[in-house]
Amino acid sequence: MTEDFQEATTIILRKNQLQRQALRESNLAFQYGRRRMLLDLLLAVLGGLLMSLAYPPVGWSWLAWVGLIPLYLLVRRAPPWRAALFGLVWGYAWSTASFFWLREIETFIPWAMGLVLGLFPAAWAVVVPGLRRHLLIPAGIQLKGFRVEYHFNAWPWSIELLFVAALAAWWVVLEWIRSWIATGLPWNLLATTQWQNIPLIQICEYTGVYGVSFILALVNFALAAAFTRTAIFTSSHPGRQFGALATVLLLTGAVVVFGYFMVTQNATFEGDTVTFSAAVIQGDISQRRQANADQAREAVDKYIHLSLEAAQHSPDLIIWPETATPYPLRGDSPPCKSFAAKFHQLMAETSIPYLIGSIDFESLPEGTKRQPGITNSALLFDRHGRLVDKFDKIHTVPFGEYIPLRRYLPRKVISMIDMGRDLTPGVRFEPLPVYPGVRAGVSICFEDVFPYIARKEAQLGANLLAVITNDAWYPVSSEPEQHLANSIFRTVETRLPMVRCGNNSASCLIDATGIIRDTIFHTKDES
């Protein structure tokens, strides 16, 4: 009897277990949970990709005003680990697409860099659910349970305004950290999408580029907060629903009106001015860091030929781009001496000052025993062919111009990434006297994306920004256009005009409001 009872009980328990398993497998909520997770991950990817379209080359800048909304909707009620995951996926998709031009250096770079840049949206996202709960949901509502808390939306609009401002501020703080402590590259910040929105970016004179990022993030989160409180989802009172959004839109409108005023004010400037003309030489030659003799000779001859053509218009200064030729002008090798002879002959024939980019050597005090370091420099020659001053690049490119922590890396790793030498960074921010009354704050390569360089040069008396660069490393990608977009903000921040000279891109004149006033156009022979 007992054995029969136990056997029957076992059969019943087994049957119940199978029924529960079958019920679980057919449970829509269980299947929906997995499907919802996959769907949310897909939405995070699509959201990041859509945000990347706000940057050049596509340049749909309006997407930056709404591109953060999908990310907020995904993470606002998620557990912290899931919010961080969504932020990481969103950031990975955005950064890989935005920095895909890095594939022209090495195929793996944008994919690996995406993992690093994705950490910053993840760090932002992980804060959102807790901040939302503790700022917007009173403790009494939280104690009533999940269902009551889930449907609660009766917080004051002033608290909602504080909430969206905190989210925007945290986004900007993470952009700043990304720019300095982590990747050291303030490239493609949220503000960069608005490089052609001239009225909006005028606020940069007072807030820097991060002020524009704050405005964009603020609008995104205010729209998202209002969207989640509409009658479609809740029965929220209209005053509570739109109060924060209305305040944010009024603030944004005030910033734009202020920008129009500043553009007009700078356009009618009547203070002391100095007028001079500069010819920028854009040779449009391929990247030739490891050039052979014929390639080097072609580069020298092309820049000399174009300079002779420009000299016919009697400019006050002729500018060559960064490392215009493969050989250092002041080197000791026969090719360097041949280049120097041709260049000095050019200066003798034209009698015009030159500012040229060249690999050069560190200036050491007399009696120094060590060998001078190699520098990436801008050399200024007067009309008599004398070297009167130079600027050495301060912010060198990691892995391109030096290997971080070289002494600690295995030799095999160094051999895979070594560019042949570590350049010595410059230490002087002093502007170069390129013309009577004109003091040029120089930036070389990608230094024009770093606000601190232009700011320091302006503090030391620069009244012109001069950028010499060479984007030939990226001949078929969006990098040159993105470089220009990031550079524009330095003019507004310092209220100084900028002349840019690139070997193959973006040679132009930008005024103190960020408007491109003149540029080199490349026309092809259609025959």
PDB file of N, CA and C in Angstrom, residues 116-199:
ATOM      1  N   VAL A 116      35.681  51.137 -26.022  1.00  0.00           N
ATOM      2  CA  VAL A 116      36.088  52.160 -25.061  1.00  0.00           C
ATOM      3  C   VAL A 116      35.070  53.296 -25.022  1.00  0.00           C
ATOM      4  N   LEU A 117      34.705  53.805 -26.194  1.00  0.00           N
ATOM      5  CA  LEU A 117      33.767  54.931 -26.233  1.00  0.00           C
ATOM      6  C   LEU A 117      32.375  54.524 -25.760  1.00  0.00           C
ATOM      7  N   GLY A 118      32.023  53.254 -25.934  1.00  0.00           N
ATOM      8  CA  GLY A 118      30.723  52.795 -25.477  1.00  0.00           C
ATOM      9  C   GLY A 118      30.566  52.815 -23.967  1.00  0.00           C
ATOM     10  N   LEU A 119      31.685  52.851 -23.248  1.00  0.00           N
ATOM     11  CA  LEU A 119      31.623  52.871 -21.783  1.00  0.00           C
ATOM     12  C   LEU A 119      31.010  54.164 -21.256  1.00  0.00           C
ATOM     13  N   PHE A 120      31.107  55.239 -22.021  1.00  0.00           N
ATOM     14  CA  PHE A 120      30.619  56.528 -21.525  1.00  0.00           C
ATOM     15  C   PHE A 120      29.098  56.630 -21.588  1.00  0.00           C
ATOM     16  N   PRO A 121      28.430  56.258 -22.694  1.00  0.00           N
ATOM     17  CA  PRO A 121      26.967  56.163 -22.625  1.00  0.00           C
ATOM     18  C   PRO A 121      26.496  55.139 -21.596  1.00  0.00           C
ATOM     19  N   ALA A 122      27.283  54.079 -21.394  1.00  0.00           N
ATOM     20  CA  ALA A 122      26.910  53.096 -20.368  1.00  0.00           C
ATOM     21  C   ALA A 122      26.964  53.721 -18.982  1.00  0.00           C
ATOM     22  N   ALA A 123      28.007  54.524 -18.717  1.00  0.00           N
ATOM     23  CA  ALA A 123      28.119  55.198 -17.425  1.00  0.00           C
ATOM     24  C   ALA A 123      26.995  56.203 -17.242  1.00  0.00           C
ATOM     25  N   TRP A 124      26.561  56.837 -18.315  1.00  0.00           N
ATOM     26  CA  TRP A 124      25.417  57.754 -18.218  1.00  0.00           C
ATOM     27  C   TRP A 124      24.136  56.970 -17.938  1.00  0.00           C
ATOM     28  N   ALA A 125      23.925  55.891 -18.679  1.00  0.00           N
ATOM     29  CA  ALA A 125      22.669  55.146 -18.597  1.00  0.00           C
ATOM     30  C   ALA A 125      22.467  54.503 -17.242  1.00  0.00           C
ATOM     31  N   VAL A 126      23.542  54.033 -16.623  1.00  0.00           N
ATOM     32  CA  VAL A 126      23.388  53.312 -15.362  1.00  0.00           C
ATOM     33  C   VAL A 126      22.887  54.227 -14.241  1.00  0.00           C
ATOM     34  N   VAL A 127      23.058  55.527 -14.398  1.00  0.00           N
ATOM     35  CA  VAL A 127      22.617  56.496 -13.391  1.00  0.00           C
ATOM     36  C   VAL A 127      21.141  56.850 -13.555  1.00  0.00           C
ATOM     37  N   VAL A 128      20.615  56.719 -14.765  1.00  0.00           N
ATOM     38  CA  VAL A 128      19.285  57.244 -15.075  1.00  0.00           C
ATOM     39  C   VAL A 128      18.177  56.624 -14.221  1.00  0.00           C
ATOM     40  N   PRO A 129      18.057  55.290 -14.130  1.00  0.00           N
ATOM     41  CA  PRO A 129      16.923  54.746 -13.366  1.00  0.00           C
ATOM     42  C   PRO A 129      16.909  55.183 -11.906  1.00  0.00           C
ATOM     43  N   GLY A 130      18.051  55.142 -11.249  1.00  0.00           N
ATOM     44  CA  GLY A 130      18.099  55.549  -9.846  1.00  0.00           C
ATOM     45  C   GLY A 130      17.821  57.018  -9.659  1.00  0.00           C
ATOM     46  N   LEU A 131      18.379  57.852 -10.543  1.00  0.00           N
ATOM     47  CA  LEU A 131      18.134  59.294 -10.440  1.00  0.00           C
ATOM     48  C   LEU A 131      16.666  59.603 -10.677  1.00  0.00           C
ATOM     49  N   ARG A 132      16.072  58.928 -11.643  1.00  0.00           N
ATOM     50  CA  ARG A 132      14.647  59.141 -11.926  1.00  0.00           C
ATOM     51  C   ARG A 132      13.797  58.744 -10.728  1.00  0.00           C
ATOM     52  N   ARG A 133      14.097  57.595 -10.136  1.00  0.00           N
ATOM     53  CA  ARG A 133      13.283  57.097  -9.026  1.00  0.00           C
ATOM     54  C   ARG A 133      13.390  58.004  -7.806  1.00  0.00           C
ATOM     55  N   HIS A 134      14.591  58.452  -7.495  1.00  0.00           N
ATOM     56  CA  HIS A 134      14.780  59.212  -6.258  1.00  0.00           C
ATOM     57  C   HIS A 134      14.425  60.693  -6.413  1.00  0.00           C
ATOM     58  N   LEU A 135      14.467  61.213  -7.625  1.00  0.00           N
ATOM     59  CA  LEU A 135      14.088  62.611  -7.828  1.00  0.00           C
ATOM     60  C   LEU A 135      12.593  62.767  -8.097  1.00  0.00           C
ATOM     61  N   LEU A 136      12.030  61.850  -8.873  1.00  0.00           N
ATOM     62  CA  LEU A 136      10.652  62.027  -9.331  1.00  0.00           C
ATOM     63  C   LEU A 136       9.628  61.263  -8.513  1.00  0.00           C
ATOM     64  N   ILE A 137      10.014  60.165  -7.894  1.00  0.00           N
ATOM     65  CA  ILE A 137       9.042  59.324  -7.184  1.00  0.00           C
ATOM     66  C   ILE A 137       9.183  59.533  -5.678  1.00  0.00           C
ATOM     67  N   PRO A 138       8.187  60.106  -5.000  1.00  0.00           N
ATOM     68  CA  PRO A 138       8.268  60.297  -3.539  1.00  0.00           C
ATOM     69  C   PRO A 138       8.389  58.949  -2.816  1.00  0.00           C
ATOM     70  N   ALA A 139       8.976  58.997  -1.627  1.00  0.00           N
ATOM     71  CA  ALA A 139       9.177  57.775  -0.849  1.00  0.00           C
ATOM     72  C   ALA A 139       7.855  57.092  -0.539  1.00  0.00           C
ATOM     73  N   GLY A 140       6.804  57.883  -0.267  1.00  0.00           N
ATOM     74  CA  GLY A 140       5.507  57.305   0.039  1.00  0.00           C
ATOM     75  C   GLY A 140       4.942  56.490  -1.110  1.00  0.00           C
ATOM     76  N   ILE A 141       5.163  56.962  -2.315  1.00  0.00           N
ATOM     77  CA  ILE A 141       4.699  56.224  -3.496  1.00  0.00           C
ATOM     78  C   ILE A 141       5.519  54.945  -3.670  1.00  0.00           C
ATOM     79  N   GLN A 142       6.806  55.033  -3.430  1.00  0.00           N
ATOM     80  CA  GLN A 142       7.655  53.852  -3.564  1.00  0.00           C
ATOM     81  C   GLN A 142       7.232  52.753  -2.593  1.00  0.00           C
ATOM     82  N   LEU A 143       6.772  53.134  -1.408  1.00  0.00           N
ATOM     83  CA  LEU A 143       6.383  52.149  -0.398  1.00  0.00           C
ATOM     84  C   LEU A 143       5.074  51.444  -0.741  1.00  0.00           C
ATOM     85  N   LYS A 144       4.307  51.991  -1.656  1.00  0.00           N
ATOM     86  CA  LYS A 144       3.027  51.390  -2.032  1.00  0.00           C
ATOM     87  C   LYS A 144       3.165  50.264  -3.044  1.00  0.00           C
ATOM     88  N   GLY A 145       4.390  50.032  -3.509  1.00  0.00           N
ATOM     89  CA  GLY A 145       4.588  48.890  -4.389  1.00  0.00           C
ATOM     90  C   GLY A 145       4.839  49.282  -5.829  1.00  0.00           C
ATOM     91  N   PHE A 146       5.260  48.279  -6.586  1.00  0.00           N
ATOM     92  CA  PHE A 146       5.688  48.504  -7.953  1.00  0.00           C
ATOM     93  C   PHE A 146       4.572  49.050  -8.832  1.00  0.00           C
ATOM     94  N   ARG A 147       3.356  48.464  -8.707  1.00  0.00           N
ATOM     95  CA  ARG A 147       2.275  48.860  -9.609  1.00  0.00           C
ATOM     96  C   ARG A 147       1.917  50.334  -9.428  1.00  0.00           C
ATOM     97  N   VAL A 148       1.821  50.777  -8.204  1.00  0.00           N
ATOM     98  CA  VAL A 148       1.501  52.191  -7.944  1.00  0.00           C
ATOM     99  C   VAL A 148       2.642  53.078  -8.431  1.00  0.00           C
ATOM    100  N   GLU A 149       3.856  52.677  -8.131  1.00  0.00           N
ATOM    101  CA  GLU A 149       5.010  53.468  -8.553  1.00  0.00           C
ATOM    102  C   GLU A 149       5.107  53.547 -10.071  1.00  0.00           C
ATOM    103  N   TYR A 150       4.797  52.446 -10.738  1.00  0.00           N
ATOM    104  CA  TYR A 150       4.918  52.392 -12.198  1.00  0.00           C
ATOM    105  C   TYR A 150       4.002  53.412 -12.866  1.00  0.00           C
ATOM    106  N   HIS A 151       2.820  53.583 -12.326  1.00  0.00           N
ATOM    107  CA  HIS A 151       1.838  54.482 -12.956  1.00  0.00           C
ATOM    108  C   HIS A 151       1.874  55.896 -12.388  1.00  0.00           C
ATOM    109  N   PHE A 152       2.729  56.157 -11.430  1.00  0.00           N
ATOM    110  CA  PHE A 152       2.770  57.501 -10.830  1.00  0.00           C
ATOM    111  C   PHE A 152       3.464  58.479 -11.774  1.00  0.00           C
ATOM    112  N   ASN A 153       2.849  59.654 -11.960  1.00  0.00           N
ATOM    113  CA  ASN A 153       3.449  60.677 -12.820  1.00  0.00           C
ATOM    114  C   ASN A 153       3.059  62.085 -12.367  1.00  0.00           C
ATOM    115  N   ALA A 154       2.762  62.239 -11.107  1.00  0.00           N
ATOM    116  CA  ALA A 154       2.245  63.512 -10.608  1.00  0.00           C
ATOM    117  C   ALA A 154       3.311  64.382  -9.955  1.00  0.00           C
ATOM    118  N   TRP A 155       4.555  64.258 -10.403  1.00  0.00           N
ATOM    119  CA  TRP A 155       5.594  65.102  -9.825  1.00  0.00           C
ATOM    120  C   TRP A 155       5.518  66.516 -10.397  1.00  0.00           C
ATOM    121  N   PRO A 156       5.980  67.519  -9.680  1.00  0.00           N
ATOM    122  CA  PRO A 156       5.951  68.911 -10.167  1.00  0.00           C
ATOM    123  C   PRO A 156       6.877  69.084 -11.378  1.00  0.00           C
ATOM    124  N   TRP A 157       6.508  69.999 -12.244  1.00  0.00           N
ATOM    125  CA  TRP A 157       7.337  70.205 -13.445  1.00  0.00           C
ATOM    126  C   TRP A 157       8.706  70.778 -13.080  1.00  0.00           C
ATOM    127  N   SER A 158       8.787  71.496 -11.965  1.00  0.00           N
ATOM    128  CA  SER A 158      10.081  72.047 -11.551  1.00  0.00           C
ATOM    129  C   SER A 158      11.059  70.926 -11.177  1.00  0.00           C
ATOM    130  N   ILE A 159      10.533  69.852 -10.561  1.00  0.00           N
ATOM    131  CA  ILE A 159      11.375  68.704 -10.236  1.00  0.00           C
ATOM    132  C   ILE A 159      11.798  67.989 -11.519  1.00  0.00           C
ATOM    133  N   GLU A 160      10.877  67.919 -12.470  1.00  0.00           N
ATOM    134  CA  GLU A 160      11.215  67.307 -13.764  1.00  0.00           C
ATOM    135  C   GLU A 160      12.296  68.118 -14.472  1.00  0.00           C
ATOM    136  N   LEU A 161      12.223  69.439 -14.379  1.00  0.00           N
ATOM    137  CA  LEU A 161      13.247  70.292 -14.977  1.00  0.00           C
ATOM    138  C   LEU A 161      14.606  70.025 -14.343  1.00  0.00           C
ATOM    139  N   LEU A 162      14.609  69.893 -13.017  1.00  0.00           N
ATOM    140  CA  LEU A 162      15.846  69.558 -12.316  1.00  0.00           C
ATOM    141  C   LEU A 162      16.385  68.206 -12.782  1.00  0.00           C
ATOM    142  N   PHE A 163      15.488  67.260 -12.984  1.00  0.00           N
ATOM    143  CA  PHE A 163      15.866  65.917 -13.410  1.00  0.00           C
ATOM    144  C   PHE A 163      16.521  65.935 -14.788  1.00  0.00           C
ATOM    145  N   VAL A 164      15.886  66.590 -15.756  1.00  0.00           N
ATOM    146  CA  VAL A 164      16.449  66.579 -17.113  1.00  0.00           C
ATOM    147  C   VAL A 164      17.744  67.395 -17.162  1.00  0.00           C
ATOM    148  N   ALA A 165      17.837  68.454 -16.359  1.00  0.00           N
ATOM    149  CA  ALA A 165      19.079  69.226 -16.296  1.00  0.00           C
ATOM    150  C   ALA A 165      20.213  68.375 -15.717  1.00  0.00           C
ATOM    151  N   ALA A 166      19.887  67.559 -14.717  1.00  0.00           N
ATOM    152  CA  ALA A 166      20.907  66.680 -14.131  1.00  0.00           C
ATOM    153  C   ALA A 166      21.375  65.647 -15.142  1.00  0.00           C
ATOM    154  N   LEU A 167      20.449  65.093 -15.912  1.00  0.00           N
ATOM    155  CA  LEU A 167      20.829  64.125 -16.944  1.00  0.00           C
ATOM    156  C   LEU A 167      21.715  64.777 -18.000  1.00  0.00           C
ATOM    157  N   ALA A 168      21.368  65.996 -18.424  1.00  0.00           N
ATOM    158  CA  ALA A 168      22.171  66.701 -19.419  1.00  0.00           C
ATOM    159  C   ALA A 168      23.549  67.041 -18.875  1.00  0.00           C
ATOM    160  N   ALA A 169      23.606  67.475 -17.629  1.00  0.00           N
ATOM    161  CA  ALA A 169      24.889  67.818 -17.019  1.00  0.00           C
ATOM    162  C   ALA A 169      25.792  66.585 -16.912  1.00  0.00           C
ATOM    163  N   TRP A 170      25.203  65.451 -16.537  1.00  0.00           N
ATOM    164  CA  TRP A 170      25.985  64.211 -16.422  1.00  0.00           C
ATOM    165  C   TRP A 170      26.519  63.781 -17.782  1.00  0.00           C
ATOM    166  N   TRP A 171      25.726  63.983 -18.830  1.00  0.00           N
ATOM    167  CA  TRP A 171      26.189  63.669 -20.190  1.00  0.00           C
ATOM    168  C   TRP A 171      27.401  64.517 -20.543  1.00  0.00           C
ATOM    169  N   VAL A 172      27.351  65.804 -20.223  1.00  0.00           N
ATOM    170  CA  VAL A 172      28.446  66.714 -20.552  1.00  0.00           C
ATOM    171  C   VAL A 172      29.695  66.399 -19.725  1.00  0.00           C
ATOM    172  N   VAL A 173      29.499  66.065 -18.457  1.00  0.00           N
ATOM    173  CA  VAL A 173      30.646  65.677 -17.620  1.00  0.00           C
ATOM    174  C   VAL A 173      31.358  64.478 -18.229  1.00  0.00           C
ATOM    175  N   LEU A 174      30.594  63.508 -18.710  1.00  0.00           N
ATOM    176  CA  LEU A 174      31.202  62.326 -19.315  1.00  0.00           C
ATOM    177  C   LEU A 174      31.891  62.668 -20.632  1.00  0.00           C
ATOM    178  N   GLU A 175      31.351  63.627 -21.392  1.00  0.00           N
ATOM    179  CA  GLU A 175      32.055  64.088 -22.595  1.00  0.00           C
ATOM    180  C   GLU A 175      33.397  64.699 -22.225  1.00  0.00           C
ATOM    181  N   TRP A 176      33.415  65.484 -21.164  1.00  0.00           N
ATOM    182  CA  TRP A 176      34.665  66.100 -20.732  1.00  0.00           C
ATOM    183  C   TRP A 176      35.665  65.036 -20.293  1.00  0.00           C
ATOM    184  N   ILE A 177      35.203  64.051 -19.545  1.00  0.00           N
ATOM    185  CA  ILE A 177      36.088  62.970 -19.107  1.00  0.00           C
ATOM    186  C   ILE A 177      36.626  62.214 -20.318  1.00  0.00           C
ATOM    187  N   ARG A 178      35.751  61.944 -21.275  1.00  0.00           N
ATOM    188  CA  ARG A 178      36.202  61.256 -22.495  1.00  0.00           C
ATOM    189  C   ARG A 178      37.256  62.066 -23.234  1.00  0.00           C
ATOM    190  N   SER A 179      37.106  63.384 -23.206  1.00  0.00           N
ATOM    191  CA  SER A 179      38.017  64.244 -23.958  1.00  0.00           C
ATOM    192  C   SER A 179      39.406  64.314 -23.354  1.00  0.00           C
ATOM    193  N   TRP A 180      39.515  64.099 -22.050  1.00  0.00           N
ATOM    194  CA  TRP A 180      40.796  64.332 -21.391  1.00  0.00           C
ATOM    195  C   TRP A 180      41.358  63.097 -20.709  1.00  0.00           C
ATOM    196  N   ILE A 181      40.581  62.500 -19.833  1.00  0.00           N
ATOM    197  CA  ILE A 181      41.138  61.445 -18.994  1.00  0.00           C
ATOM    198  C   ILE A 181      41.199  60.110 -19.728  1.00  0.00           C
ATOM    199  N   ALA A 182      40.209  59.831 -20.555  1.00  0.00           N
ATOM    200  CA  ALA A 182      40.122  58.503 -21.150  1.00  0.00           C
ATOM    201  C   ALA A 182      40.782  58.458 -22.523  1.00  0.00           C
ATOM    202  N   THR A 183      40.047  58.799 -23.567  1.00  0.00           N
ATOM    203  CA  THR A 183      40.600  58.690 -24.918  1.00  0.00           C
ATOM    204  C   THR A 183      41.471  59.882 -25.282  1.00  0.00           C
ATOM    205  N   GLY A 184      41.325  61.007 -24.579  1.00  0.00           N
ATOM    206  CA  GLY A 184      42.131  62.172 -24.907  1.00  0.00           C
ATOM    207  C   GLY A 184      41.802  62.753 -26.268  1.00  0.00           C
ATOM    208  N   LEU A 185      40.566  62.597 -26.704  1.00  0.00           N
ATOM    209  CA  LEU A 185      40.200  63.067 -28.036  1.00  0.00           C
ATOM    210  C   LEU A 185      38.817  63.709 -28.001  1.00  0.00           C
ATOM    211  N   PRO A 186      38.734  65.054 -27.909  1.00  0.00           N
ATOM    212  CA  PRO A 186      37.430  65.727 -27.903  1.00  0.00           C
ATOM    213  C   PRO A 186      36.856  65.837 -29.315  1.00  0.00           C
ATOM    214  N   TRP A 187      36.680  64.713 -29.951  1.00  0.00           N
ATOM    215  CA  TRP A 187      36.241  64.623 -31.348  1.00  0.00           C
ATOM    216  C   TRP A 187      34.819  64.086 -31.361  1.00  0.00           C
ATOM    217  N   ASN A 188      33.962  64.711 -32.155  1.00  0.00           N
ATOM    218  CA  ASN A 188      32.566  64.285 -32.291  1.00  0.00           C
ATOM    219  C   ASN A 188      31.828  64.287 -30.959  1.00  0.00           C
ATOM    220  N   LEU A 189      31.997  65.387 -30.226  1.00  0.00           N
ATOM    221  CA  LEU A 189      31.106  65.621 -29.101  1.00  0.00           C
ATOM    222  C   LEU A 189      29.701  65.868 -29.650  1.00  0.00           C
ATOM    223  N   LEU A 190      28.712  65.815 -28.784  1.00  0.00           N
ATOM    224  CA  LEU A 190      27.337  66.037 -29.236  1.00  0.00           C
ATOM    225  C   LEU A 190      27.213  67.379 -29.946  1.00  0.00           C
ATOM    226  N   ALA A 191      27.938  68.380 -29.464  1.00  0.00           N
ATOM    227  CA  ALA A 191      27.873  69.719 -30.053  1.00  0.00           C
ATOM    228  C   ALA A 191      28.349  69.762 -31.495  1.00  0.00           C
ATOM    229  N   THR A 192      29.235  68.849 -31.879  1.00  0.00           N
ATOM    230  CA  THR A 192      29.831  68.892 -33.220  1.00  0.00           C
ATOM    231  C   THR A 192      28.773  68.785 -34.302  1.00  0.00           C
ATOM    232  N   THR A 193      27.654  68.150 -34.001  1.00  0.00           N
ATOM    233  CA  THR A 193      26.591  68.018 -34.998  1.00  0.00           C
ATOM    234  C   THR A 193      26.047  69.373 -35.444  1.00  0.00           C
ATOM    235  N   GLN A 194      26.249  70.411 -34.628  1.00  0.00           N
ATOM    236  CA  GLN A 194      25.669  71.727 -34.905  1.00  0.00           C
ATOM    237  C   GLN A 194      26.696  72.705 -35.473  1.00  0.00           C
ATOM    238  N   TRP A 195      27.745  72.208 -36.092  1.00  0.00           N
ATOM    239  CA  TRP A 195      28.821  73.092 -36.556  1.00  0.00           C
ATOM    240  C   TRP A 195      28.355  74.100 -37.602  1.00  0.00           C
ATOM    241  N   GLN A 196      27.256  73.818 -38.264  1.00  0.00           N
ATOM    242  CA  GLN A 196      26.711  74.761 -39.246  1.00  0.00           C
ATOM    243  C   GLN A 196      25.527  75.556 -38.690  1.00  0.00           C
ATOM    244  N   ASN A 197      25.160  75.323 -37.447  1.00  0.00           N
ATOM    245  CA  ASN A 197      24.079  76.073 -36.799  1.00  0.00           C
ATOM    246  C   ASN A 197      24.715  77.296 -36.130  1.00  0.00           C
ATOM    247  N   ILE A 198      24.997  78.297 -36.927  1.00  0.00           N
ATOM    248  CA  ILE A 198      25.812  79.434 -36.485  1.00  0.00           C
ATOM    249  C   ILE A 198      25.200  80.179 -35.290  1.00  0.00           C
ATOM    250  N   PRO A 199      23.908  80.501 -35.265  1.00  0.00           N
ATOM    251  CA  PRO A 199      23.372  81.206 -34.081  1.00  0.00           C
ATOM    252  C   PRO A 199      23.532  80.398 -32.793  1.00  0.00           C
TER     253      PRO A 199
END
